Each structure stands twice: as structure tokens, then as C-alpha cells.
Amino acid sequence: MKNTLLVIAILAIVSCKQQEGANVQTAPTQVGIDAVVTENEDLNVTYAVEDVTFKTEEASQIHASYLILKGALVNTNAKEAAQEAAKFKDVLDAQVESDITRNLSDDLALISMSKDAAEQRVAFENISKKVEVYLSSEITSGTIYKQYCPMAFEGKGAYWLSNSPEIRNPYYGDKMLKCGVVDKEIQ
């Protein structure tokens, strides 16, 4: 296990290239409850997303809200992240109270009240862990990509979920947009 993580960390570090001065504009666009397509206008890249279905509408809504919030952090847009976290919290508040709705509420509130992307990213790491556990048991078809950046949080590393194998790092945004590796495919 240690060797696997070491190999992943080494591959991620080698693949991470700082893109200082790059003006990367990625804008998530919701195309349905289960998918988000991201277009990177500066790099003229559009990538396909994995259609994912879940056992419940609640899981579909949580997945979609998570991806939109992640997109705001990829863009390093603290204001948008705060707004999307508030919307995500509203989605949860409309659900029947459950473990997942209670577990995410505090972290989403923290992001929605914060104007600092670095602080929001700490809470997002907690959200990613909780959403992964929940969605792993709810997925019925498709793939969710668990991705990892070994450089996040001063070398501590952090995971996030994606609907595409393409790396779009929410912990570094435009500073190191493509820093990371696919750690696991959740099906």
C-alpha cells in the first residue's frame, strides 16, 4: 500500500507543472442533473464526461451540486464557491434529513460564509471525503473518478471526485490546474 501511494505521489509530482501567469477560464455548465461539462477556452479543450446514475434522486442532486462547487474552486473563484455552497446546502435542506445531509451541512456553511478560497478548499476536502463515501454506495452505472494531488495542503495531499479522468485541480486551480492523478475509479 505504501509503495502504491509512493508511486502515485511520484507520478503526480512529475506530472504537475506550474502554470504561472496562465489565465485559465474553466466554466462548468450543467447539462443535466448527472453531468457537468467543462470547457477551457484558453486551452481550447473540451472533454467528455462520464454519465453516472444513482439509486436515488438525492444522490444525483448531491453529485451535481458537488461538481458545480468543485468547478468554482477549480476557477479559484471564492465568491462563486460561496454561492454554490449555499445552493448545495439548499439542495440538502430540501431533502429528508439523513446522515449525508447532516454531515455536509457545517462544511457547506463554512464555504458559503468564507471569502477566502484557501479556507474554502480545506472545507471542500472534508466534503469530498463525505460525498465519496455516500456516492460509492449509491452509484448504479457509470464512473466517478477519485483524483489525488500530493502537493495540496503543503504536501499533505488531498482527494476530490470528478466526472472525467481529466485532471482539473480544485486545490490549486489555475496555479496548477492539471496537477494530480486518477487514484481510483468508483463504479
Coordinates of N, CA and C in Angstrom, one line a residue:
M1 N 0.8 -1.2 0.0 CA 0.0 0.0 0.0 C 0.9 1.3 0.0
K2 N 1.9 1.3 0.8 CA 2.8 2.4 0.9 C 3.5 2.6 -0.5
N3 N 3.9 1.5 -1.1 CA 4.6 1.6 -2.4 C 3.6 2.2 -3.4
T4 N 2.3 1.8 -3.4 CA 1.4 2.3 -4.4 C 1.2 3.8 -4.2
L5 N 1.0 4.2 -2.9 CA 0.9 5.6 -2.7 C 2.1 6.4 -3.1
L6 N 3.3 5.8 -2.9 CA 4.5 6.5 -3.2 C 4.6 6.6 -4.8
V7 N 4.2 5.6 -5.5 CA 4.3 5.6 -6.9 C 3.3 6.7 -7.4
I8 N 2.1 6.7 -6.9 CA 1.1 7.7 -7.2 C 1.6 9.1 -7.0
A9 N 2.2 9.3 -5.8 CA 2.7 10.6 -5.4 C 3.9 11.1 -6.4
I10 N 4.7 10.2 -6.7 CA 5.8 10.5 -7.7 C 5.3 10.8 -9.0
L11 N 4.3 10.0 -9.5 CA 3.8 10.3 -10.8 C 3.1 11.7 -10.8
A12 N 2.3 12.0 -9.8 CA 1.6 13.2 -9.7 C 2.6 14.4 -9.7
I13 N 3.7 14.3 -8.9 CA 4.6 15.4 -8.8 C 5.3 15.6 -10.1
V14 N 5.6 14.5 -10.8 CA 6.3 14.6 -12.1 C 5.3 15.3 -13.1
S15 N 4.0 14.9 -13.0 CA 3.1 15.5 -14.0 C 2.6 16.9 -13.6
C16 N 2.9 17.3 -12.5 CA 2.4 18.7 -12.0 C 3.4 19.7 -12.6
K17 N 2.8 20.6 -13.3 CA 3.6 21.7 -13.9 C 2.9 23.0 -13.5
Q18 N 3.6 23.9 -12.9 CA 3.0 25.2 -12.5 C 2.8 26.0 -13.8
Q19 N 1.6 26.6 -13.8 CA 1.2 27.3 -15.0 C 1.1 28.8 -14.6
E20 N 2.1 29.3 -14.0 CA 2.1 30.7 -13.5 C 1.8 31.6 -14.7
G21 N 1.0 32.6 -14.4 CA 0.7 33.6 -15.5 C -0.4 33.1 -16.4
A22 N -0.8 31.9 -16.4 CA -1.8 31.4 -17.3 C -3.1 31.9 -16.8
N23 N -3.9 32.5 -17.8 CA -5.2 33.0 -17.4 C -6.2 31.9 -17.9
V24 N -6.4 30.9 -17.1 CA -7.3 29.8 -17.4 C -8.7 30.1 -17.0
Q25 N -9.6 30.0 -17.9 CA -11.0 30.2 -17.6 C -11.8 28.9 -17.8
T26 N -12.1 28.2 -16.8 CA -12.9 27.0 -16.9 C -14.3 27.3 -16.3
A27 N -15.3 27.0 -17.1 CA -16.6 27.3 -16.7 C -17.5 26.1 -16.7
P28 N -17.9 25.6 -15.5 CA -18.8 24.4 -15.6 C -20.2 24.8 -16.1
T29 N -20.7 24.0 -16.9 CA -22.1 24.2 -17.4 C -22.9 23.0 -17.1
Q30 N -24.0 23.1 -16.4 CA -24.8 22.0 -16.1 C -25.6 21.6 -17.3
V31 N -25.5 20.3 -17.7 CA -26.2 19.8 -18.9 C -27.2 18.7 -18.4
G32 N -27.5 18.6 -17.2 CA -28.4 17.6 -16.7 C -28.0 17.4 -15.2
I33 N -28.8 16.7 -14.6 CA -28.6 16.5 -13.1 C -27.4 15.7 -12.9
D34 N -27.0 14.8 -13.9 CA -25.9 13.9 -13.6 C -24.6 14.3 -14.2
A35 N -24.5 15.3 -15.0 CA -23.2 15.6 -15.7 C -22.9 17.1 -15.7
V36 N -21.6 17.4 -15.7 CA -21.2 18.7 -15.9 C -20.1 18.7 -17.0
V37 N -20.2 19.5 -18.0 CA -19.1 19.6 -19.0 C -18.3 20.9 -18.7
T38 N -17.0 20.7 -18.8 CA -16.1 21.9 -18.5 C -15.4 22.2 -19.8
E39 N -15.4 23.5 -20.1 CA -14.7 23.9 -21.3 C -13.6 24.9 -20.8
N40 N -12.4 24.7 -21.4 CA -11.3 25.5 -21.1 C -11.0 26.3 -22.3
E41 N -11.5 27.6 -22.3 CA -11.4 28.4 -23.5 C -9.9 28.7 -23.9
D42 N -9.1 29.0 -22.9 CA -7.7 29.4 -23.3 C -6.9 28.3 -23.9
L43 N -7.2 27.1 -23.4 CA -6.5 25.9 -24.0 C -7.3 25.2 -25.1
N44 N -8.5 25.7 -25.3 CA -9.4 25.2 -26.4 C -9.6 23.7 -26.2
V45 N -9.9 23.3 -25.0 CA -10.1 21.9 -24.6 C -11.5 21.7 -24.1
T46 N -12.2 20.7 -24.7 CA -13.5 20.3 -24.2 C -13.3 18.8 -24.0
Y47 N -13.7 18.3 -22.8 CA -13.6 16.8 -22.6 C -14.9 16.2 -22.3
A48 N -15.1 15.0 -22.7 CA -16.3 14.3 -22.4 C -16.4 13.9 -20.9
V49 N -17.6 13.8 -20.5 CA -17.8 13.4 -19.1 C -18.5 12.1 -19.0
E50 N -18.4 11.4 -17.9 CA -19.0 10.1 -17.7 C -20.4 10.4 -17.2
D51 N -21.4 9.8 -17.9 CA -22.7 9.8 -17.3 C -22.8 8.8 -16.2
V52 N -23.3 9.3 -15.1 CA -23.4 8.5 -13.9 C -24.8 8.5 -13.4
T53 N -25.3 7.3 -13.0 CA -26.7 7.3 -12.5 C -26.6 6.7 -11.1
F54 N -27.6 7.1 -10.3 CA -27.6 6.7 -8.9 C -28.9 6.1 -8.5
K55 N -29.0 5.4 -7.3 CA -30.2 4.8 -6.8 C -31.3 5.8 -6.5
T56 N -30.9 7.0 -6.1 CA -31.9 8.0 -5.7 C -31.6 9.3 -6.3
E57 N -32.7 10.1 -6.4 CA -32.6 11.5 -6.9 C -31.7 12.3 -6.0
E58 N -31.8 12.1 -4.7 CA -30.9 12.8 -3.7 C -29.5 12.6 -4.1
A59 N -29.0 11.4 -4.4 CA -27.6 11.2 -4.8 C -27.3 11.9 -6.1
S60 N -28.2 11.9 -7.0 CA -28.0 12.6 -8.3 C -27.8 14.1 -8.0
Q61 N -28.6 14.7 -7.1 CA -28.5 16.1 -6.8 C -27.2 16.4 -6.1
I62 N -26.9 15.6 -5.1 CA -25.6 15.8 -4.4 C -24.4 15.7 -5.3
H63 N -24.4 14.8 -6.2 CA -23.3 14.6 -7.2 C -23.2 15.9 -8.1
A64 N -24.4 16.3 -8.6 CA -24.4 17.5 -9.5 C -23.9 18.8 -8.7
S65 N -24.4 19.0 -7.5 CA -24.1 20.1 -6.7 C -22.6 20.1 -6.3
Y66 N -22.1 18.9 -6.0 CA -20.7 18.8 -5.7 C -19.8 19.2 -6.9
L67 N -20.1 18.7 -8.1 CA -19.3 19.0 -9.3 C -19.3 20.5 -9.6
I68 N -20.5 21.2 -9.4 CA -20.5 22.6 -9.6 C -19.7 23.4 -8.6
L69 N -19.7 23.0 -7.3 CA -18.9 23.6 -6.3 C -17.4 23.4 -6.6
K70 N -17.1 22.2 -7.0 CA -15.7 21.9 -7.4 C -15.3 22.8 -8.6
G71 N -16.1 23.0 -9.5 CA -15.8 23.9 -10.6 C -15.5 25.3 -10.2
A72 N -16.2 25.8 -9.2 CA -15.9 27.2 -8.7 C -14.5 27.2 -8.1
L73 N -14.1 26.1 -7.4 CA -12.8 26.1 -6.7 C -11.7 25.9 -7.8
V74 N -12.0 25.1 -8.8 CA -11.0 25.0 -9.9 C -10.7 26.4 -10.5
N75 N -11.8 27.2 -10.6 CA -11.6 28.5 -11.1 C -11.1 29.5 -10.1
T76 N -10.8 29.1 -8.9 CA -10.3 29.9 -7.8 C -11.2 31.1 -7.7
N77 N -12.5 30.9 -7.7 CA -13.5 31.9 -7.6 C -14.2 31.8 -6.2
A78 N -13.7 32.5 -5.2 CA -14.2 32.3 -3.9 C -15.7 32.8 -3.8
K79 N -16.0 33.8 -4.5 CA -17.4 34.3 -4.5 C -18.4 33.3 -5.0
E80 N -18.0 32.8 -6.2 CA -18.8 31.7 -6.8 C -18.9 30.5 -6.0
A81 N -17.8 30.1 -5.4 CA -17.8 28.9 -4.5 C -18.7 29.1 -3.3
A82 N -18.7 30.3 -2.7 CA -19.6 30.6 -1.6 C -21.1 30.5 -2.1
Q83 N -21.4 31.0 -3.3 CA -22.7 31.0 -3.8 C -23.2 29.5 -4.1
E84 N -22.3 28.8 -4.7 CA -22.6 27.4 -5.0 C -22.7 26.5 -3.7
A85 N -21.9 26.8 -2.7 CA -22.0 26.1 -1.4 C -23.4 26.3 -0.8
A86 N -23.8 27.6 -0.9 CA -25.2 27.9 -0.3 C -26.3 27.2 -1.1
K87 N -26.1 27.1 -2.4 CA -27.1 26.4 -3.2 C -27.1 24.9 -2.9
F88 N -25.9 24.4 -2.7 CA -25.7 22.9 -2.4 C -26.4 22.7 -1.0
K89 N -26.2 23.6 -0.1 CA -26.8 23.5 1.2 C -28.4 23.5 1.1
D90 N -28.9 24.4 0.2 CA -30.3 24.4 0.0 C -30.8 23.1 -0.6
V91 N -30.0 22.5 -1.5 CA -30.4 21.2 -2.0 C -30.5 20.2 -0.9
L92 N -29.6 20.2 0.0 CA -29.6 19.2 1.1 C -30.8 19.5 2.1
D93 N -31.0 20.8 2.3 CA -32.1 21.2 3.2 C -33.5 20.8 2.7
A94 N -33.6 20.6 1.4 CA -34.8 20.2 0.7 C -35.0 18.7 0.8
Q95 N -34.0 18.0 1.2 CA -34.0 16.5 1.3 C -34.5 16.1 2.7
V96 N -34.9 14.9 2.8 CA -35.3 14.3 4.1 C -33.9 14.2 4.9
E97 N -33.9 14.7 6.1 CA -32.7 14.6 6.9 C -32.1 13.2 6.9
S98 N -30.8 13.2 6.7 CA -30.1 11.9 6.7 C -28.7 12.1 7.1
D99 N -27.9 11.0 7.3 CA -26.5 11.2 7.7 C -25.7 12.1 6.7
I100 N -26.0 12.0 5.4 CA -25.2 12.8 4.5 C -25.6 14.3 4.6
T101 N -26.9 14.5 4.7 CA -27.3 16.0 4.8 C -26.7 16.6 6.1
R102 N -26.7 15.9 7.2 CA -26.1 16.4 8.5 C -24.6 16.5 8.4
N103 N -24.0 15.6 7.7 CA -22.5 15.6 7.7 C -21.9 16.7 6.8
L104 N -22.7 17.1 5.8 CA -22.2 18.1 4.9 C -22.5 19.5 5.3
S105 N -23.5 19.7 6.1 CA -24.1 21.0 6.4 C -23.0 22.0 6.9
D106 N -22.3 21.6 7.9 CA -21.3 22.5 8.5 C -20.2 23.0 7.5
D107 N -19.7 22.0 6.8 CA -18.6 22.4 5.8 C -19.2 23.3 4.7
L108 N -20.4 23.0 4.2 CA -21.0 23.9 3.2 C -21.3 25.3 3.8
A109 N -21.7 25.3 5.0 CA -21.9 26.7 5.7 C -20.6 27.4 5.7
L110 N -19.6 26.7 6.1 CA -18.3 27.4 6.2 C -17.8 28.0 4.8
I111 N -18.0 27.2 3.8 CA -17.6 27.7 2.4 C -18.5 28.9 2.0
S112 N -19.8 28.7 2.3 CA -20.7 29.8 1.9 C -20.5 31.1 2.6
M113 N -19.9 31.1 3.8 CA -19.7 32.3 4.6 C -18.2 32.8 4.3
S114 N -17.4 32.1 3.7 CA -16.0 32.5 3.5 C -15.8 33.2 2.2
K115 N -14.8 34.2 2.3 CA -14.4 34.9 1.1 C -13.0 34.5 0.6
D116 N -12.5 33.5 1.3 CA -11.1 33.0 1.1 C -11.1 31.6 0.5
A117 N -10.6 31.6 -0.8 CA -10.5 30.3 -1.5 C -9.7 29.2 -0.7
A118 N -8.6 29.6 -0.1 CA -7.8 28.7 0.7 C -8.6 28.0 1.8
E119 N -9.3 28.8 2.5 CA -10.2 28.3 3.6 C -11.3 27.5 3.0
Q120 N -11.9 27.9 1.9 CA -12.9 27.1 1.3 C -12.4 25.7 0.9
R121 N -11.2 25.7 0.4 CA -10.6 24.4 -0.1 C -10.4 23.4 1.1
V122 N -10.1 23.9 2.3 CA -10.0 23.0 3.4 C -11.3 22.3 3.7
A123 N -12.4 23.1 3.7 CA -13.7 22.5 3.9 C -14.1 21.6 2.8
F124 N -13.7 22.0 1.5 CA -14.0 21.1 0.4 C -13.4 19.7 0.5
E125 N -12.2 19.7 1.1 CA -11.6 18.4 1.3 C -12.4 17.5 2.2
N126 N -13.0 18.1 3.2 CA -13.9 17.3 4.1 C -15.2 16.9 3.3
I127 N -15.7 17.8 2.5 CA -16.9 17.5 1.7 C -16.6 16.3 0.8
S128 N -15.4 16.4 0.1 CA -15.0 15.3 -0.8 C -15.0 13.9 -0.2
K129 N -14.5 13.9 1.0 CA -14.4 12.6 1.7 C -15.8 12.0 2.0
K130 N -16.7 12.9 2.5 CA -18.1 12.5 2.9 C -18.9 12.1 1.6
V131 N -18.8 12.9 0.6 CA -19.5 12.7 -0.7 C -19.0 11.4 -1.3
E132 N -17.7 11.1 -1.2 CA -17.2 9.8 -1.8 C -17.9 8.6 -1.1
V133 N -17.9 8.6 0.2 CA -18.4 7.5 1.0 C -19.9 7.3 0.6
Y134 N -20.6 8.4 0.6 CA -22.1 8.4 0.2 C -22.3 7.9 -1.2
L135 N -21.7 8.5 -2.2 CA -22.0 8.2 -3.6 C -21.5 6.8 -3.9
S136 N -20.4 6.3 -3.3 CA -19.9 5.0 -3.6 C -21.0 3.9 -3.4
S137 N -21.9 4.1 -2.4 CA -22.9 3.1 -2.2 C -24.2 3.4 -3.0
E138 N -24.2 4.5 -3.7 CA -25.4 4.9 -4.4 C -25.3 4.8 -5.9
I139 N -24.1 4.6 -6.4 CA -23.9 4.6 -7.9 C -24.5 3.3 -8.5
T140 N -25.2 3.4 -9.6 CA -25.8 2.2 -10.3 C -25.1 2.0 -11.6
S141 N -24.6 3.1 -12.3 CA -23.9 2.9 -13.5 C -23.0 4.1 -13.8
G142 N -22.0 3.9 -14.6 CA -21.1 5.0 -14.9 C -19.9 4.9 -13.9
T143 N -19.0 6.0 -14.0 CA -17.8 6.0 -13.3 C -17.6 7.4 -12.6
I144 N -17.2 7.4 -11.4 CA -16.8 8.6 -10.7 C -15.3 8.4 -10.5
Y145 N -14.5 9.4 -10.9 CA -13.0 9.4 -10.8 C -12.6 10.0 -9.5
K146 N -11.9 9.2 -8.6 CA -11.3 9.8 -7.4 C -9.9 10.2 -7.8
Q147 N -9.7 11.5 -7.6 CA -8.4 12.1 -8.1 C -7.6 12.6 -6.9
Y148 N -6.3 12.7 -7.1 CA -5.4 13.0 -5.9 C -4.3 13.9 -6.3
C149 N -4.1 14.9 -5.5 CA -2.9 15.8 -5.7 C -2.0 15.7 -4.5
P150 N -0.8 15.2 -4.6 CA 0.1 15.0 -3.5 C 0.6 16.4 -2.9
M151 N 0.5 17.4 -3.7 CA 1.1 18.7 -3.3 C 0.1 19.6 -2.5
A152 N -1.2 19.2 -2.5 CA -2.2 20.0 -1.8 C -1.9 20.1 -0.3
F153 N -2.2 21.2 0.2 CA -2.0 21.5 1.7 C -0.6 21.2 2.1
E154 N 0.3 21.9 1.5 CA 1.7 21.8 1.8 C 2.3 20.4 1.8
G155 N 1.9 19.6 0.9 CA 2.5 18.3 0.7 C 1.7 17.2 1.5
K156 N 0.6 17.6 2.2 CA -0.2 16.6 2.9 C -1.0 15.8 1.8
G157 N -1.4 16.4 0.8 CA -2.1 15.7 -0.3 C -3.6 15.8 0.0
A158 N -4.4 15.7 -1.1 CA -5.9 15.7 -0.9 C -6.5 15.1 -2.1
Y159 N -7.7 14.5 -1.9 CA -8.5 13.9 -2.9 C -9.7 14.7 -3.3
W160 N -10.2 14.5 -4.5 CA -11.5 15.0 -4.9 C -12.1 14.1 -5.9
L161 N -13.4 14.3 -6.2 CA -14.1 13.5 -7.2 C -14.3 14.2 -8.5
S162 N -14.4 13.5 -9.6 CA -14.6 14.1 -10.9 C -15.5 13.2 -11.7
N163 N -16.1 13.8 -12.7 CA -16.9 13.0 -13.6 C -16.1 12.8 -14.9
S164 N -14.8 13.1 -14.9 CA -14.0 12.9 -16.1 C -12.6 12.4 -15.6
P165 N -11.9 11.7 -16.4 CA -10.5 11.3 -16.0 C -9.5 12.5 -16.1
E166 N -9.9 13.6 -16.8 CA -9.1 14.7 -17.0 C -8.9 15.4 -15.6
I167 N -7.7 15.8 -15.3 CA -7.4 16.4 -14.0 C -7.7 17.9 -14.1
R168 N -8.6 18.4 -13.2 CA -8.8 19.8 -13.0 C -8.8 20.0 -11.5
N169 N -7.7 20.5 -11.0 CA -7.4 20.5 -9.6 C -8.1 21.6 -8.8
P170 N -9.0 21.3 -7.9 CA -9.7 22.3 -7.2 C -8.9 22.9 -6.0
Y171 N -7.8 22.3 -5.7 CA -7.0 22.8 -4.6 C -5.9 23.8 -5.0
Y172 N -5.6 23.8 -6.3 CA -4.7 24.8 -6.8 C -5.3 25.6 -8.0
G173 N -6.4 25.2 -8.5 CA -7.0 26.0 -9.6 C -6.0 26.3 -10.7
D174 N -6.0 27.6 -11.1 CA -5.2 27.9 -12.3 C -3.7 27.9 -12.0
K175 N -3.3 27.8 -10.8 CA -1.9 27.8 -10.5 C -1.3 26.4 -10.9
M176 N -2.0 25.3 -10.7 CA -1.5 24.0 -11.2 C -2.8 23.2 -11.5
L177 N -3.4 23.6 -12.6 CA -4.7 23.1 -13.0 C -4.7 21.6 -13.2
K178 N -3.6 21.1 -13.8 CA -3.5 19.7 -14.1 C -2.7 18.8 -13.2
C179 N -2.4 19.3 -12.0 CA -1.6 18.6 -11.0 C -2.5 17.6 -10.3
G180 N -2.2 16.3 -10.5 CA -2.9 15.2 -9.9 C -2.9 14.0 -10.8
V181 N -3.5 13.0 -10.2 CA -3.7 11.7 -10.9 C -5.0 11.1 -10.5
V182 N -5.5 10.2 -11.4 CA -6.7 9.4 -11.1 C -6.2 8.3 -10.1
D183 N -6.7 8.3 -8.9 CA -6.3 7.3 -7.9 C -7.2 6.1 -8.0
K184 N -8.5 6.3 -8.3 CA -9.4 5.2 -8.3 C -10.6 5.5 -9.2
E185 N -11.2 4.5 -9.8 CA -12.5 4.6 -10.5 C -13.6 4.0 -9.7
I186 N -14.5 4.7 -9.3 CA -15.7 4.2 -8.5 C -16.8 3.9 -9.4
Q187 N -17.2 2.6 -9.4 CA -18.3 2.2 -10.3 C -19.4 1.5 -9.5

